[in-house]
Coordinates of C-alpha atoms and ligand atoms in Angstrom, one line a residue:
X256 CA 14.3 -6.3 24.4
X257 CA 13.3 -3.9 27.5
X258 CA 15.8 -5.4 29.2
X259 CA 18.8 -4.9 26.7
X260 CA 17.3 -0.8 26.0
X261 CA 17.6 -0.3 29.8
X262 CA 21.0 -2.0 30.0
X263 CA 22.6 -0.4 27.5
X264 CA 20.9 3.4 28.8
X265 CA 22.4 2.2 32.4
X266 CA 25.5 1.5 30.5
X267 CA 25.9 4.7 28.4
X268 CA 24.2 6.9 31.6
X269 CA 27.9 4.6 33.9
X270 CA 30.3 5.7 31.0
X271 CA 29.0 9.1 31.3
X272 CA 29.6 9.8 34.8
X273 CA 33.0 8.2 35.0
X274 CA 33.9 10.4 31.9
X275 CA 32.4 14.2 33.7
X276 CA 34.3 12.8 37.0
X277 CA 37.4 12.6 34.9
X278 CA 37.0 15.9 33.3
X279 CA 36.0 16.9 36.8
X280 CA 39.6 16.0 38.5
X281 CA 41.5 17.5 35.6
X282 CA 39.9 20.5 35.2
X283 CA 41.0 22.6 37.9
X284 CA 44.4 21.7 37.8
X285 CA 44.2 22.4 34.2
X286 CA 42.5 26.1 34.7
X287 CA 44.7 27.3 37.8
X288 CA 47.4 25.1 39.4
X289 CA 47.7 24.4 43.1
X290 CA 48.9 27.6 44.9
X291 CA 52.5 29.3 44.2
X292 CA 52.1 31.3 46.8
X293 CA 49.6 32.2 50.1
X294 CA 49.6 35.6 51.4
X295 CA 47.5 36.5 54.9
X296 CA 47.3 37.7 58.1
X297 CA 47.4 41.7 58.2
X298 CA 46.3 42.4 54.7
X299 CA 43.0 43.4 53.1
X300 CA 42.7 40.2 51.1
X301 CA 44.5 37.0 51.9
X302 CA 44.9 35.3 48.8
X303 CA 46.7 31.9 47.5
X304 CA 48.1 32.8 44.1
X305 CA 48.0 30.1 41.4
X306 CA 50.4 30.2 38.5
X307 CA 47.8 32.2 36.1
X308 CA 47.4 34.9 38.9
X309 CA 51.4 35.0 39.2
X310 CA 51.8 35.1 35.2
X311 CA 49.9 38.4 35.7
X312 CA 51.9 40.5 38.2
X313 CA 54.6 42.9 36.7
X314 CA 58.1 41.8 36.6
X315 CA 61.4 42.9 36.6
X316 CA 64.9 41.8 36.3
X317 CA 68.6 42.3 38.4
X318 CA 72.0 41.4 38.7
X319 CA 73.2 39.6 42.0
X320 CA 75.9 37.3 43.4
X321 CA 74.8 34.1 45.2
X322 CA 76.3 33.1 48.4
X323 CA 78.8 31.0 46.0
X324 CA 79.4 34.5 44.4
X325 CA 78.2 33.5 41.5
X326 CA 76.6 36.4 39.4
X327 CA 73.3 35.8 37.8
X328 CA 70.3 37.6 36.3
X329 CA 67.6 37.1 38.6
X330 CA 63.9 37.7 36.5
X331 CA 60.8 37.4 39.1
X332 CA 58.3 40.0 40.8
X333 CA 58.9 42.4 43.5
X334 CA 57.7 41.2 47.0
X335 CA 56.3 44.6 47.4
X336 CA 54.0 44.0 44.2
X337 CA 52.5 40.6 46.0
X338 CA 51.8 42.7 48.8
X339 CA 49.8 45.3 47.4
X340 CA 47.5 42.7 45.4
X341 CA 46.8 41.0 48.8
X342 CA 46.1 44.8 50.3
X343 CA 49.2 46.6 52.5
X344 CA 49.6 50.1 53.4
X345 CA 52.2 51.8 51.1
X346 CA 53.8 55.2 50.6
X347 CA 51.9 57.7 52.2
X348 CA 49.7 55.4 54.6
X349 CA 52.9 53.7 55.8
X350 CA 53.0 55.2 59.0
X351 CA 51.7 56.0 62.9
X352 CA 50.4 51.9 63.7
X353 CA 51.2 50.8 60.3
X354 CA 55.0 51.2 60.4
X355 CA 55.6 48.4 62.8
X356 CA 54.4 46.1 59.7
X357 CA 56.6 43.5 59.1
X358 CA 56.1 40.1 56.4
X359 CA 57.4 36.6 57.6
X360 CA 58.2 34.2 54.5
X361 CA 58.4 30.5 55.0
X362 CA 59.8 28.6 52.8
X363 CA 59.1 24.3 52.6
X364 CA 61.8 23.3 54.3
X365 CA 60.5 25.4 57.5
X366 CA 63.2 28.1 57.0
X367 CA 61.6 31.7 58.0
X368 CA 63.0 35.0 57.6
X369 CA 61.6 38.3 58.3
X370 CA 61.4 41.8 56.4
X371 CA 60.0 44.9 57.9
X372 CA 57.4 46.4 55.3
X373 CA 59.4 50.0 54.9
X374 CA 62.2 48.2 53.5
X375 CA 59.9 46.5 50.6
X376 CA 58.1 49.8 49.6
X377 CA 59.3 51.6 46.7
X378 CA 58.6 54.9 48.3
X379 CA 61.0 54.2 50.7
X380 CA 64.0 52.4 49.0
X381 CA 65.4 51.6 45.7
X382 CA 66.5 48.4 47.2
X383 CA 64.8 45.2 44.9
X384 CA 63.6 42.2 47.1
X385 CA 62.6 40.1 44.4
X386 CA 60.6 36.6 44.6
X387 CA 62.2 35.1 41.5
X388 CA 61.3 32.7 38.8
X389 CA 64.2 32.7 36.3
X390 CA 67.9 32.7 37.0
X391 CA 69.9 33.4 33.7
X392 CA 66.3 32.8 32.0
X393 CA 65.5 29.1 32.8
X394 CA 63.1 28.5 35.8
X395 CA 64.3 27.3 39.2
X396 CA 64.4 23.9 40.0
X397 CA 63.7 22.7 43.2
X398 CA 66.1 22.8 46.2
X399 CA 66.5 26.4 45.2
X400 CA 62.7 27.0 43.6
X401 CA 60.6 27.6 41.7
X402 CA 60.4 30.7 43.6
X403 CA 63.0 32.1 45.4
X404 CA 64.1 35.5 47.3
X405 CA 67.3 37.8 45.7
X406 CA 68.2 41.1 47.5
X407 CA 71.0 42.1 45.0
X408 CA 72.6 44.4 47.7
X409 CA 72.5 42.0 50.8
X410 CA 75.8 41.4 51.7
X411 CA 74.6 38.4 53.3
X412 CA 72.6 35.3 52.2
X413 CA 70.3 34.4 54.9
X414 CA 67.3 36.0 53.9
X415 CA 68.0 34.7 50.2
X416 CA 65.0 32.5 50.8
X417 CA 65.0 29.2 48.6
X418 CA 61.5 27.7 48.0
X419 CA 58.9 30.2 49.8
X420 CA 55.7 28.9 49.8
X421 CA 53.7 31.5 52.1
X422 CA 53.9 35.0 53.8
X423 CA 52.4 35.8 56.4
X424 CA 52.4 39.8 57.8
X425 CA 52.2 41.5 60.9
X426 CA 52.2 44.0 63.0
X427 CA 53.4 44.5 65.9
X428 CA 50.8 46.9 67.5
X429 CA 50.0 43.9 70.6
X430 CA 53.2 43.7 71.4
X431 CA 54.0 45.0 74.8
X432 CA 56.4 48.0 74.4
X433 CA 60.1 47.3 75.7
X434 CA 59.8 50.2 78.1
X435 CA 56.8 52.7 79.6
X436 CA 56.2 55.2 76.8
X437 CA 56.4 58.7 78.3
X438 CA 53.1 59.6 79.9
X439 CA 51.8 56.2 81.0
X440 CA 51.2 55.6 84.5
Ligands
LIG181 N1 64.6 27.5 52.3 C1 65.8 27.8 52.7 N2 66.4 28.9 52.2 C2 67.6 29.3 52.6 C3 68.3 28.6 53.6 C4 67.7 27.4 54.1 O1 68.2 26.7 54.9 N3 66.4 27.1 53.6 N4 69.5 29.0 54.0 C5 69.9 30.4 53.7 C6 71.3 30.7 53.9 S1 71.8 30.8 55.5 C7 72.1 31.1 52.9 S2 73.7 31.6 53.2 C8 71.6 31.0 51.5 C9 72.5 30.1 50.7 O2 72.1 30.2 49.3 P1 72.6 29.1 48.2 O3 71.9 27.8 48.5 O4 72.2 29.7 46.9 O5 74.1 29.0 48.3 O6 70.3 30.5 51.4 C10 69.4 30.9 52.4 N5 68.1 30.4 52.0
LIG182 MO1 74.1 31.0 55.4

């Protein structure tokens, strides 16, 4: 009779486990998907932004033509607006060191393109570069995303990034300059 009580306690105590590691592994995929998107290098915070922390940043739709000049409403967020969550200077503190910032995108396929920081900020341009999620309202699909880069006034498609991934930014200040600046010895 021991023996059947401590069985069946080892029994329930097995089916318990298995059934919290379960929960366990679907959990977090449940609560915040694997990253959209991972942000680092110059920036106050890196940060790898799962589909709740996307769902969150403001949006905003445009009008472009695709290299096959079809045109499409594009529906995403600003690259200047995942920027400033992971901590860039903007505006007013864009300048002196800072204005040699520039952001690298990669995408999965190991395509890269760069954009200088001045071109992204608001205070500078009206130009969009928008990291969108929607073309004419239904998501992206992969080869193109789910996320993917439209400059409405580009008159080229090369930096129309197709499935970025991560971004890193930079600045150039160890870069040796091109010539002697005035002064130096
Ligand atoms: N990830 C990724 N994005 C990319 C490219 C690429 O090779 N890989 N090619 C670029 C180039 S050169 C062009 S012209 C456009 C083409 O966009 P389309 O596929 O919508 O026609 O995508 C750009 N985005
Ligand atoms: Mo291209």
């Amino acid at each position: 009779m021991r023996i059947a009580i401590g069985l069946l306690a080892l029994n329930c105590l097995f089916h318990l486990s298995t059934r919290t590691q379960a929960i366990e592994q679907e959990a977090p995929a449940a609560a915040q998907s694997k990253p959209m998107l991972t942000i680092r290098g110059e920036v106050e915070h890196p940060i790898s932004l799962g589909a709740k922390d996307w769902e969150e940043l403001p949006r905003q739709s445009v009008r472009a033509k695709d290299h096959g000049g079809q045109e499409s409403t594009f529906e995403g967020v600003a690259l200047v607006e995942v920027l400033k969550k992971a901590g860039v200077p903007l505006g007013d503190r864009l300048r002196g060191e800072a204005i040699t910032t520039y952001v690298v995108l990669d995408a999965t396929d190991g395509y890269r393109a760069v954009y200088s920081l001045a071109e992204l900020d608001p205070a500078f341009t009206d130009r969009v570069v928008l990291l969108a999620d929607r073309r004419d309202g239904k998501p992206m699909p992969p080869p193109e995303g789910p996320l993917r880069i439209v400059i409405p006034d580009e008159k080229r498609h090369p930096r129309w990034i197709r499935r970025v991934i991560g971004i890193t930014v930079r600045r150039d200040r160890d870069e040796a300059p091109a010539a002697k600046p005035e002064g130096a010895r």
